[in-house]
Coordinates of C-alpha atoms and ligand atoms in Angstrom, one line a residue:
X1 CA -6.6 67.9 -130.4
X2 CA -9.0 68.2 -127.6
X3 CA -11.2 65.4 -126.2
X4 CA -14.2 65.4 -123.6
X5 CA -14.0 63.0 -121.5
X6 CA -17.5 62.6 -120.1
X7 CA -17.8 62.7 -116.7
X8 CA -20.0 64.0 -114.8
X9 CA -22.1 67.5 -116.3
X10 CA -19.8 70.4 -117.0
X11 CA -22.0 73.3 -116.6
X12 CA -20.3 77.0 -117.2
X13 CA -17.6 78.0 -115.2
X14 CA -18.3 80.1 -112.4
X15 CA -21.8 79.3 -111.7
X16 CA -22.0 79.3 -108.0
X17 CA -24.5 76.5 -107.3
X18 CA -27.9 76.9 -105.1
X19 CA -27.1 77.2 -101.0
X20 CA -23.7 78.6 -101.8
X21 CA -22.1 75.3 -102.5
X22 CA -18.5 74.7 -104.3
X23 CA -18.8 76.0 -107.9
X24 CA -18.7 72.9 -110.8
X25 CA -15.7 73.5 -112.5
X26 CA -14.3 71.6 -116.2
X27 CA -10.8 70.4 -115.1
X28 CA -8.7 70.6 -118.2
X29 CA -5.7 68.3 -118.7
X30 CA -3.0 69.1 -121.1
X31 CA -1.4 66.0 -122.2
X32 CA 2.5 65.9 -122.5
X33 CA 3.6 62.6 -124.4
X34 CA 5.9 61.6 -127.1
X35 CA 3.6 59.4 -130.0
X36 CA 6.6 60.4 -132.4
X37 CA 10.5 59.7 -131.7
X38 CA 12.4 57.3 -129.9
X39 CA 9.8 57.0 -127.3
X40 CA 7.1 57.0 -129.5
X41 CA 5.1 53.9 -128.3
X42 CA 5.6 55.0 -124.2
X43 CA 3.1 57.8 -125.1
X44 CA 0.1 56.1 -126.3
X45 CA 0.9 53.3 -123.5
X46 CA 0.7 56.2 -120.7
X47 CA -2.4 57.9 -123.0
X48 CA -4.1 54.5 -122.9
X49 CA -3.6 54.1 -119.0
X50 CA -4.8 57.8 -118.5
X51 CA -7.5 57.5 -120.2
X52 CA -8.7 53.9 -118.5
X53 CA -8.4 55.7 -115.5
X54 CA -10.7 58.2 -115.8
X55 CA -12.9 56.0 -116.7
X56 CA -12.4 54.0 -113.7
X57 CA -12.2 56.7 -111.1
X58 CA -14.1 59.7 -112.7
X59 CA -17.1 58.1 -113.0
X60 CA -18.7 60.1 -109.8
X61 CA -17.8 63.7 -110.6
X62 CA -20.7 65.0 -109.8
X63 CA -20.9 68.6 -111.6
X64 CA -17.3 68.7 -112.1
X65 CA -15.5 67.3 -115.3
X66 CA -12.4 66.5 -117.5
X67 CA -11.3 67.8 -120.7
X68 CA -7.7 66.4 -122.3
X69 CA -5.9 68.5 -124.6
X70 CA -3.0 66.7 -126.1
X71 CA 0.4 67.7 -127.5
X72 CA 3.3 65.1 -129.1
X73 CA 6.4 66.4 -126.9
X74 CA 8.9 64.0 -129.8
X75 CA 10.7 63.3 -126.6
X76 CA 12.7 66.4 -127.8
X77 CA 13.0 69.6 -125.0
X78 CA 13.2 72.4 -126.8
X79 CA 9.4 71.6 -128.8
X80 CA 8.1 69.9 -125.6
X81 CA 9.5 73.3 -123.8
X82 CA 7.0 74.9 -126.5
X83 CA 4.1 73.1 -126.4
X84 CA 4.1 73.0 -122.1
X85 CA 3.9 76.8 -122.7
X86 CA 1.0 77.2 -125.0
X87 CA -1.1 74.5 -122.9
X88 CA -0.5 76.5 -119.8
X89 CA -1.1 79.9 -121.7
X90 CA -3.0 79.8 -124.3
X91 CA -5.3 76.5 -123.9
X92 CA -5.4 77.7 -120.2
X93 CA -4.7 73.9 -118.5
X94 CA -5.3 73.2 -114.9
X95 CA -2.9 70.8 -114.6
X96 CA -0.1 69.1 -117.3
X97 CA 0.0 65.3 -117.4
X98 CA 2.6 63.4 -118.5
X99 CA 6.8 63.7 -120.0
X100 CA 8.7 60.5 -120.4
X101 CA 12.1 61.4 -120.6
X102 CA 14.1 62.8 -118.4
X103 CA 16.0 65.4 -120.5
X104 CA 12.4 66.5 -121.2
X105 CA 11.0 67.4 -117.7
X106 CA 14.6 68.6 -117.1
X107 CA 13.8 71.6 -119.9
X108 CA 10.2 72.2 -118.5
X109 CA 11.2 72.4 -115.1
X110 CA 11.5 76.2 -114.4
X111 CA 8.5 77.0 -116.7
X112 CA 6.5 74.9 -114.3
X113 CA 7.8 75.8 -111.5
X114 CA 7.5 79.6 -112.4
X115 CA 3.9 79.3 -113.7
X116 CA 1.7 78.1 -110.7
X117 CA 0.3 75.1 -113.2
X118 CA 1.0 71.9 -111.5
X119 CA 2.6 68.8 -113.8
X120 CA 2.1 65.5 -112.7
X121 CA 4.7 63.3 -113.8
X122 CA 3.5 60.1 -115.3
X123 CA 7.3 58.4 -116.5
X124 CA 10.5 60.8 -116.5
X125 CA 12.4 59.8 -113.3
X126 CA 15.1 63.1 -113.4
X127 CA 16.4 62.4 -110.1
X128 CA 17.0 66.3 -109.5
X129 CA 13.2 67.4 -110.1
X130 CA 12.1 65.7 -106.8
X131 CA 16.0 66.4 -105.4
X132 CA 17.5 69.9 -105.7
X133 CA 15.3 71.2 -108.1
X134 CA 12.3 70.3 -106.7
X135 CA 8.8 72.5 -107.2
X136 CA 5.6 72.7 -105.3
X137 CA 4.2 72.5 -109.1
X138 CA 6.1 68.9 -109.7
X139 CA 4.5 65.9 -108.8
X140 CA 5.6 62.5 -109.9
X141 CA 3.3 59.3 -109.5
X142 CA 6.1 57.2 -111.9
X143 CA 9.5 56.9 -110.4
X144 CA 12.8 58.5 -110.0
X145 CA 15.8 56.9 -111.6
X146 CA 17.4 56.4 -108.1
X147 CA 14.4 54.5 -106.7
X148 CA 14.2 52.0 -109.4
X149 CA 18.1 51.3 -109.8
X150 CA 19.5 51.6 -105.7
X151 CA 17.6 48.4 -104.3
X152 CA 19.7 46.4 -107.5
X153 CA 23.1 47.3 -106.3
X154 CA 22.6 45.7 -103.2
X155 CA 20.1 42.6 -104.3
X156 CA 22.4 41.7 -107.0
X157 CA 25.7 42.4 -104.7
X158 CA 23.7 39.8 -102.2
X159 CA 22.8 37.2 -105.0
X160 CA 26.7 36.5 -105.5
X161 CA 27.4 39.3 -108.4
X162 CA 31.0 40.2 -107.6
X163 CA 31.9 42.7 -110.6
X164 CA 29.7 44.3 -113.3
X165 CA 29.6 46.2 -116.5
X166 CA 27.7 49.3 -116.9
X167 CA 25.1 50.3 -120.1
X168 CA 22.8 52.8 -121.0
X169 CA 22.0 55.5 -123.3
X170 CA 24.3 58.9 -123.1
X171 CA 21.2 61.3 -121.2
X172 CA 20.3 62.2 -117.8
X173 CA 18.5 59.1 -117.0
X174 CA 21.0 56.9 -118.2
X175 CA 23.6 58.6 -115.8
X176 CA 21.3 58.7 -113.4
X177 CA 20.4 55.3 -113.4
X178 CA 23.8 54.1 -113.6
X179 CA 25.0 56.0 -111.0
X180 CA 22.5 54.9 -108.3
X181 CA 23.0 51.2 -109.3
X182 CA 26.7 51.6 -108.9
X183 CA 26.8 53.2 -105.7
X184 CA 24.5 50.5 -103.6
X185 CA 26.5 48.0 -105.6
X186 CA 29.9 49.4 -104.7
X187 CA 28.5 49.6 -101.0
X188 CA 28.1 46.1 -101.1
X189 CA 32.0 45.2 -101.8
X190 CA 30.8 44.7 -106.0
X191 CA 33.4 46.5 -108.5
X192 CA 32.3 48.4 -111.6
X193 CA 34.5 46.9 -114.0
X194 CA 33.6 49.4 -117.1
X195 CA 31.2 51.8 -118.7
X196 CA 29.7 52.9 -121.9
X197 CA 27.3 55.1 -122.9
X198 CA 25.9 54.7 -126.3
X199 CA 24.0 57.8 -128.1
X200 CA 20.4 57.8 -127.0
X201 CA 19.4 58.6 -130.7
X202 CA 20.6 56.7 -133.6
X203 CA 22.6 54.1 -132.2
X204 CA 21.2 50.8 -134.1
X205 CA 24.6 48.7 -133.6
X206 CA 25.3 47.7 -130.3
X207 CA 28.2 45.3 -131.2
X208 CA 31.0 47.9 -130.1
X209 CA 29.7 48.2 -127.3
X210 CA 29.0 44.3 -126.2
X211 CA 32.6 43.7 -127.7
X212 CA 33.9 45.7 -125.1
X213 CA 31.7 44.8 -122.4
X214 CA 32.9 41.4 -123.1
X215 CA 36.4 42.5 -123.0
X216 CA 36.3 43.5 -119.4
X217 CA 35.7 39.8 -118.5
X218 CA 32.3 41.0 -116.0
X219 CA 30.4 38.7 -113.7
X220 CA 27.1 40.3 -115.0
X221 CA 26.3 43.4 -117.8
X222 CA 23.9 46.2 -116.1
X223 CA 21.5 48.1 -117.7
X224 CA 19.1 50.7 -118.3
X225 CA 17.3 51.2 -122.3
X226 CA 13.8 52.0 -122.8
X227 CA 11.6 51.7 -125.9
X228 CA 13.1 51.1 -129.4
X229 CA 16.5 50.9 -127.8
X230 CA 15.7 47.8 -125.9
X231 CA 14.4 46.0 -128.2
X232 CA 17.6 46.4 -130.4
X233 CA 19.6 46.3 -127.4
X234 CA 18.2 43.0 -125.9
X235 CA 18.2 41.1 -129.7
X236 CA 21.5 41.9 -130.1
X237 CA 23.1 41.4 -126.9
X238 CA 20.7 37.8 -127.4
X239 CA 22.8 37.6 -131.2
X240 CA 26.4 38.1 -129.8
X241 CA 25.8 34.6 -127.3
X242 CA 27.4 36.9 -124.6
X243 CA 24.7 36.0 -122.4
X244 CA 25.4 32.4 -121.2
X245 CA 28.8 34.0 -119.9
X246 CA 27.5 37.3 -118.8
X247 CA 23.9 37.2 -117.8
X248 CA 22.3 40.4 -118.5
X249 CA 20.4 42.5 -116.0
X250 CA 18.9 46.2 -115.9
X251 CA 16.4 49.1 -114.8
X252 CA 13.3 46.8 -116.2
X253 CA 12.1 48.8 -118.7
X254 CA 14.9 47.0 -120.7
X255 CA 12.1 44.2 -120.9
X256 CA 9.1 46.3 -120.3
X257 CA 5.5 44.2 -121.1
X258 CA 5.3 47.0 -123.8
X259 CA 7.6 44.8 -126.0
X260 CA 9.2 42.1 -124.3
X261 CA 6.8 40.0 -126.6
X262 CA 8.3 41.6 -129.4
X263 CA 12.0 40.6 -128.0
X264 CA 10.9 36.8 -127.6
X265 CA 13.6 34.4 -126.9
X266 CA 16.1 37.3 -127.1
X267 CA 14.9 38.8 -123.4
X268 CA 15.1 34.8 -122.0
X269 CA 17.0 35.0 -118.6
X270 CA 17.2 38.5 -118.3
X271 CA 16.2 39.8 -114.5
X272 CA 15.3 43.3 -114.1
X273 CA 13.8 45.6 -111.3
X274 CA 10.6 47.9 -111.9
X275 CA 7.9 49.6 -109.9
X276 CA 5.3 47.9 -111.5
X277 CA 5.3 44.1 -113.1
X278 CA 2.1 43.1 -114.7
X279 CA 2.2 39.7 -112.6
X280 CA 1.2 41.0 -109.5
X281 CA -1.1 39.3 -107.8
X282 CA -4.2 41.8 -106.0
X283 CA -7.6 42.7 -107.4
X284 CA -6.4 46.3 -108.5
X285 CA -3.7 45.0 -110.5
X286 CA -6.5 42.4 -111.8
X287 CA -9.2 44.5 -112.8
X288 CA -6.6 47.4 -114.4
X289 CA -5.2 44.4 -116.4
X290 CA -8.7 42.7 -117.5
X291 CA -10.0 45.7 -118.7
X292 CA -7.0 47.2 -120.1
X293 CA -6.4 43.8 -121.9
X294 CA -10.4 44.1 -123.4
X295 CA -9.6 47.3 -124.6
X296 CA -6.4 47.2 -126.4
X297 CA -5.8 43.4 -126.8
X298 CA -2.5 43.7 -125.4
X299 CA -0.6 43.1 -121.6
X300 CA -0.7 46.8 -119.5
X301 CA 2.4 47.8 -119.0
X302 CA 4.2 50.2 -116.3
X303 CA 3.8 53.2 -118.7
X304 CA 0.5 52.1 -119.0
X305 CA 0.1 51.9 -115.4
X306 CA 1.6 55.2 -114.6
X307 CA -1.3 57.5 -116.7
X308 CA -3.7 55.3 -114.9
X309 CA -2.5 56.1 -112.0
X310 CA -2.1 59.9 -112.9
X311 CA -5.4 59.6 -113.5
X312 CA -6.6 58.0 -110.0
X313 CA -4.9 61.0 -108.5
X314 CA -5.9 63.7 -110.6
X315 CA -9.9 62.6 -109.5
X316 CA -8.9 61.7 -106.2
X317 CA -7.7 65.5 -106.0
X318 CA -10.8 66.8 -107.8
X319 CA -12.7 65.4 -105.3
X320 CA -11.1 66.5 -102.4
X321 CA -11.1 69.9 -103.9
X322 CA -14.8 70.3 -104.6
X323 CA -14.5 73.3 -107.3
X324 CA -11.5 75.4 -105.6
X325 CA -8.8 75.6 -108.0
X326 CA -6.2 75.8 -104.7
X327 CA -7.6 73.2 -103.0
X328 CA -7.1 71.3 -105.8
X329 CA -3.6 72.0 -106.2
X330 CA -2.8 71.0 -102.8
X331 CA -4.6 68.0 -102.9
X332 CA -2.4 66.5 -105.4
X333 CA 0.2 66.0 -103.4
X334 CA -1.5 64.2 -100.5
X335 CA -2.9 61.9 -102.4
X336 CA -1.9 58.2 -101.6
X337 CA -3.8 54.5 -102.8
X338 CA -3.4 50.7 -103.9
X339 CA -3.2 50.9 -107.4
X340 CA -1.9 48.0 -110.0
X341 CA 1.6 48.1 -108.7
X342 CA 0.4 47.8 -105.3
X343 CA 0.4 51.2 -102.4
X344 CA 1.4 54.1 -103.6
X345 CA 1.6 57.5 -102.0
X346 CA 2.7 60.9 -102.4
X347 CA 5.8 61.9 -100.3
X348 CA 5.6 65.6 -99.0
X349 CA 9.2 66.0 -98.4
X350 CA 9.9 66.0 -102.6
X351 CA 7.0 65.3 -104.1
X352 CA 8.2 61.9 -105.8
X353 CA 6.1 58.8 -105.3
X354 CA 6.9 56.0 -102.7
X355 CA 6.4 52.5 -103.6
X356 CA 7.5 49.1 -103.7
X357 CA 10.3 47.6 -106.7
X358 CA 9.7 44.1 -108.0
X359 CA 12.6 42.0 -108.8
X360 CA 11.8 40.2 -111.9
X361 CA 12.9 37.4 -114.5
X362 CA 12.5 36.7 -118.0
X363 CA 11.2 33.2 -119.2
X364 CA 10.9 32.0 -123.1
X365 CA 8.4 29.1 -122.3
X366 CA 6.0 27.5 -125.2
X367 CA 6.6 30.6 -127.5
X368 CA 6.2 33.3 -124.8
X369 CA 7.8 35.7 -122.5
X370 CA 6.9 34.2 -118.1
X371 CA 7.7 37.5 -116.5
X372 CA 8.1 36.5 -112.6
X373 CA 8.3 38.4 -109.4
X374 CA 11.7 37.3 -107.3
X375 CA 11.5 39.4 -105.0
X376 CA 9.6 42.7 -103.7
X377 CA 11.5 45.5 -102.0
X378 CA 8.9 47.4 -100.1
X379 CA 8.0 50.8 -99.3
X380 CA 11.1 52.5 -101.5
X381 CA 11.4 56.2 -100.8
X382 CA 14.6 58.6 -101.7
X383 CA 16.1 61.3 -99.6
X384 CA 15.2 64.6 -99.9
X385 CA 18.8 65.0 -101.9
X386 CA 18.5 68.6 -101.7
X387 CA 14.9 69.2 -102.2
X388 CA 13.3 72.0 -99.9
X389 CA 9.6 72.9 -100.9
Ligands
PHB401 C1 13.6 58.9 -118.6 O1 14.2 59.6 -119.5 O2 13.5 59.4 -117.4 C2 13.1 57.6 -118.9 C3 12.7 57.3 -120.2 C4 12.2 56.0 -120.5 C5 12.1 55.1 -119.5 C6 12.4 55.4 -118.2 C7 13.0 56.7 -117.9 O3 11.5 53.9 -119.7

């Protein structure tokens, strides 16, 4: 599917304009997203944001414009692998957009990295893609699974939380995320008490898995599930009563304003840490959340956020470029801002955004989900871990 998103006059590639000037060139975006899958509703939520964006920011193209082509990636690597090929190939893309999970961008990387056609990361946090196997092509305005989880080991050791239980789905992120948690947590004199790591796919009963989180007798549970799996995850940790003893805490997409609604008075209590909480209190955040709220009828959430945000910086880098399809290229890296979650820039050194992480709780008042801020750990940027560019 292709969709012209007007902005600005395209007029045929090419054309030099009068006195010499930068040439007006269509900038076409290939869309990577799941709408199918276990991360099926992510996709639109990013799609949504991206396209809000644009409308936001691209007003003021002048002669240049923005075309989307879009591709469902099933959240699967092998088809998303595919379909990043043909974009860059076939459809001839500028620049790919998008890729929520991690074992996704994982497959794409060298294809990316090989083919000159810059990706801009808009969820998957693969620690390794802005670490060792960084790319000059590979730029992520999302997260990495390090940044989100490393401030909680130390906040929660801090708050009092002497031992905890690790869960999260069996896939590089889950690992990932686990792993940074644990080793800020362990830094801080906390014990990791147990582990589990459910199948990402297909895992509908949790119960096991709570059973034996109970078992190891843990001051708090830690966690990390996206999507479909949080929603079951948070019910029926909410079902087993485990909570009261073992309050439950995670990477926050556990209670992400995509569907915390949906998990009610199962995601009461429940603190989390994200890069992006929708109660943030700045005009940006307010007018991204007022018109994104008039257009879908529903609360913007960090996926949403991050394809606005994609979007911000893919004009910002149009701009800056002024027709040259280098100039371009380089320009998306520099790029920096004060989006919804607050500043937000580009760091050179691995290509992986730096930005602030909201500590966050989960109310059930009068029928509804409170989602608010604790506490704000600013300016979070990883180590290069490897990366040279
Ligand atoms: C990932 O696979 O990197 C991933 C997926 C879903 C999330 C966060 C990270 O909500």
């Amino acid at each position: 599917m292709r969709t012209r998103v007007k902005l600005g006059v395209a007029v045929a590639a090419g054309l030099l304009l009068a006195g010499g000037q930068a040439m007006a060139k269509e900038y076409k975006v290939g869309v990577l997203l799941p709408f199918s899958g276990v991360y099926a509703g992510l996709g639109s939520h990013i799609e949504n944001g991206f396209k809000l964006g644009l409308e936001h920011y691209g007003a003021d193209l002048g002669e240049n414009s923005v075309t989307i082509v879009r591709s469902d990636t099933e959240a699967k690597p092998a088809a998303s692998l595919a379909k990043a090929k043909k974009m860059v190939l076939q459809d001839k893309v500028d620049v790919l957009m998008g890729v929520v999970s991690s074992a996704v961008l994982g497959g794409m990387r060298d294809f990316v990295h090989n083919s000159g056609t810059p990706l801009i990361v808009a969820n998957a946090g693969n620690d390794h893609m802005t670490g060792e196997k960084c790319s000059p092509n590979i730029i992520r305005v999302s997260f990495s699974n390090s940044q989100i989880n490393r401030p909680v080991g130390t906040w929660l050791a801090n708050q009092g939380v002497k031992s905890a239980y690790l869960m999260a789905p069996d896939y590089a992120a889950g690992h990932q995320m686990m792993e940074a948690f644990k080793s800020t947590f362990t830094a801080a004199g906390g014990k990791i008490v147990g582990e589990a790591y459910p199948p990402l796919k297909g895992t509908k009963d949790y119960g096991p898995y709570i059973t034996a989180a109970k078992a190891a007798q843990p001051d708090a549970i830690y966690t990390f599930f996206a999507g479909g799996a949080a929603i079951t995850f948070v019910k029926q940790y909410h079902d087993f009563g485990v909570k009261k003893d073992i309050p439950l805490y995670g990477a926050g997409f556990l209670t992400s304003a995509a569907y915390v609604h949906v998990q009610g008075e199962a995601a009461d209590g429940t603190v989390a840490a994200l890069h992006y909480v929708p109660a943030i209190d700045t005009p940006e955040n307010k007018k991204f959340q007022d018109a994104y709220q008039a257009a879908h009828g529903k609360t913007g959430s960090e996926f949403a956020v991050a394809g606005y945000d994609a979007a911000h910086l893919i004009v910002q880098a149009i701009k800056q470029a002024d027709g040259d399809e280098e100039a371009f290229k380089a320009a998306l890296s520099k790029v920096q801002f004060n989006g919804p979650r607050g500043p937000l820039r580009i760091d050179p050194a691995t290509n992986n955004v730096v930005q602030n992480i909201y500590l966050f709780k989960n109310e059930f008042k009068d029928g509804k989900v409170v989602q608010t801020i604790l506490d704000t750990i600013p300016d979070v940027q990883d180590a290069p871990n490897g990366c040279s560019m």
